[in-house]
């Protein structure tokens, strides 16, 4: 029951964010470049990527319509966010876990959906360059 309630809240939050998201935001391009520099760059190690998951989630929430994902992919992204948040809520001796579960969640995310999301985000810039008048 808790999962369904959380999913419902995530959908409602997503709709509200999509109505208020503005890709013309002056911070959009800087945020986009930051996300791509971290998550689409093979030379960046996994611990750096894991530390920047909150920024990835914030970007996804801030610009939900920027990358067109199928409904299944959106559900998987929401599931990734849910699992990440749940893993951060677990306290061991009063502090969040220092690895392990996050690495496996993030690894599964990168293997399945993350690749699609980052490729779409990266290719969006290529498409803009092709369309831009020279």
Short mmCIF file of C-alpha atoms in Angstrom, two decimals:
data_model
loop_
_atom_site.label_atom_id
_atom_site.label_comp_id
_atom_site.label_asym_id
_atom_site.label_seq_id
_atom_site.Cartn_x
_atom_site.Cartn_y
_atom_site.Cartn_z
CA UNK A 1 0.00 0.00 0.00
CA UNK A 2 2.85 2.36 0.84
CA UNK A 3 4.43 1.79 -2.58
CA UNK A 4 1.18 2.64 -4.37
CA UNK A 5 0.73 5.79 -2.31
CA UNK A 6 4.33 6.81 -3.06
CA UNK A 7 3.79 6.10 -6.75
CA UNK A 8 0.64 8.20 -6.76
CA UNK A 9 2.48 11.07 -5.09
CA UNK A 10 5.31 10.76 -7.62
CA UNK A 11 2.84 10.94 -10.52
CA UNK A 12 1.06 13.96 -9.05
CA UNK A 13 4.39 15.65 -8.37
CA UNK A 14 5.52 14.86 -11.91
CA UNK A 15 2.40 16.43 -13.41
CA UNK A 16 2.81 19.56 -11.32
CA UNK A 17 6.49 19.83 -12.28
CA UNK A 18 5.77 19.26 -15.96
CA UNK A 19 3.29 22.11 -15.93
CA UNK A 20 5.80 24.45 -14.33
CA UNK A 21 8.99 23.26 -16.05
CA UNK A 22 10.61 25.75 -18.37
CA UNK A 23 13.36 24.61 -20.67
CA UNK A 24 14.07 28.26 -21.44
CA UNK A 25 15.23 28.61 -17.84
CA UNK A 26 18.64 30.34 -17.88
CA UNK A 27 20.06 27.54 -15.71
CA UNK A 28 18.82 24.75 -17.96
CA UNK A 29 21.83 24.52 -20.27
CA UNK A 30 24.33 24.68 -17.40
CA UNK A 31 22.41 21.98 -15.49
CA UNK A 32 22.18 19.84 -18.63
CA UNK A 33 25.91 20.15 -19.31
CA UNK A 34 26.68 19.26 -15.69
CA UNK A 35 24.51 16.12 -15.85
CA UNK A 36 26.10 15.03 -19.13
CA UNK A 37 29.62 15.76 -17.87
CA UNK A 38 29.04 13.47 -14.90
CA UNK A 39 26.83 10.70 -16.23
CA UNK A 40 27.67 10.53 -19.95
CA UNK A 41 31.43 10.74 -19.55
CA UNK A 42 33.16 7.33 -19.40
CA UNK A 43 36.16 8.77 -17.55
CA UNK A 44 34.05 9.70 -14.49
CA UNK A 45 34.16 7.01 -11.81
CA UNK A 46 31.08 5.43 -10.23
CA UNK A 47 31.58 7.01 -6.80
CA UNK A 48 31.41 10.48 -8.38
CA UNK A 49 28.26 9.45 -10.22
CA UNK A 50 26.71 8.08 -7.03
CA UNK A 51 27.47 11.33 -5.17
CA UNK A 52 25.65 13.25 -7.92
CA UNK A 53 22.48 11.15 -8.02
CA UNK A 54 20.54 13.89 -6.13
CA UNK A 55 21.47 16.37 -8.89
CA UNK A 56 20.31 13.89 -11.54
CA UNK A 57 16.99 13.42 -9.75
CA UNK A 58 16.58 17.19 -9.32
CA UNK A 59 17.25 17.72 -13.05
CA UNK A 60 14.74 15.02 -14.00
CA UNK A 61 12.13 16.57 -11.71
CA UNK A 62 12.85 20.12 -12.88
CA UNK A 63 12.70 19.31 -16.62
CA UNK A 64 10.46 16.23 -16.93
CA UNK A 65 9.42 16.87 -20.53
CA UNK A 66 12.86 17.67 -21.90
CA UNK A 67 13.71 14.06 -22.68
CA UNK A 68 10.88 12.11 -24.24
CA UNK A 69 10.72 8.75 -22.53
CA UNK A 70 8.10 6.08 -23.01
CA UNK A 71 5.63 5.52 -20.18
CA UNK A 72 7.49 2.33 -19.25
CA UNK A 73 10.81 4.20 -19.11
CA UNK A 74 9.26 6.95 -16.99
CA UNK A 75 7.93 4.33 -14.60
CA UNK A 76 11.39 2.76 -14.40
CA UNK A 77 12.94 6.17 -13.69
CA UNK A 78 10.36 6.78 -10.95
CA UNK A 79 11.13 3.32 -9.55
CA UNK A 80 14.85 4.15 -9.53
CA UNK A 81 14.10 7.39 -7.64
CA UNK A 82 11.87 5.52 -5.19
CA UNK A 83 14.52 2.84 -4.55
CA UNK A 84 17.22 5.46 -4.15
CA UNK A 85 15.14 7.48 -1.68
CA UNK A 86 14.21 4.34 0.25
CA UNK A 87 17.86 3.32 0.50
CA UNK A 88 18.76 6.78 1.82
CA UNK A 89 16.03 6.55 4.49
CA UNK A 90 17.58 3.44 6.05
CA UNK A 91 19.74 4.42 8.99
CA UNK A 92 22.53 2.30 10.39
CA UNK A 93 23.71 3.61 13.75
CA UNK A 94 21.95 6.89 12.98
CA UNK A 95 23.58 7.54 9.58
CA UNK A 96 22.62 6.63 6.00
CA UNK A 97 24.42 3.66 4.42
CA UNK A 98 27.83 4.43 2.96
CA UNK A 99 27.57 2.31 -0.19
CA UNK A 100 26.57 -1.13 -1.32
CA UNK A 101 22.85 -0.81 -1.95
CA UNK A 102 23.18 2.49 -3.78
CA UNK A 103 25.84 1.05 -6.04
CA UNK A 104 23.61 -1.87 -7.04
CA UNK A 105 20.57 0.37 -7.57
CA UNK A 106 22.60 2.84 -9.59
CA UNK A 107 24.31 0.08 -11.57
CA UNK A 108 20.94 -1.39 -12.56
CA UNK A 109 19.67 2.06 -13.47
CA UNK A 110 22.67 2.84 -15.70
CA UNK A 111 22.42 -0.52 -17.39
CA UNK A 112 18.77 -0.17 -18.34
CA UNK A 113 17.22 3.25 -18.37
CA UNK A 114 20.09 5.60 -17.65
CA UNK A 115 21.70 4.91 -20.99
CA UNK A 116 18.48 5.83 -22.84
CA UNK A 117 17.99 8.98 -20.77
CA UNK A 118 21.54 10.27 -21.20
CA UNK A 119 21.63 9.41 -24.91
CA UNK A 120 18.37 11.32 -25.47
CA UNK A 121 19.70 14.26 -23.48
CA UNK A 122 22.99 14.19 -25.40
CA UNK A 123 21.35 13.75 -28.82
CA UNK A 124 18.98 16.63 -28.11
CA UNK A 125 21.98 18.96 -28.23
CA UNK A 126 23.18 17.40 -31.51
CA UNK A 127 19.71 17.92 -33.02
CA UNK A 128 19.70 21.56 -31.89
CA UNK A 129 23.08 22.11 -33.55
CA UNK A 130 21.88 20.54 -36.83
CA UNK A 131 18.74 22.70 -36.85
CA UNK A 132 20.50 25.93 -35.86
CA UNK A 133 21.17 28.26 -38.80
CA UNK A 134 24.83 28.66 -39.65
#
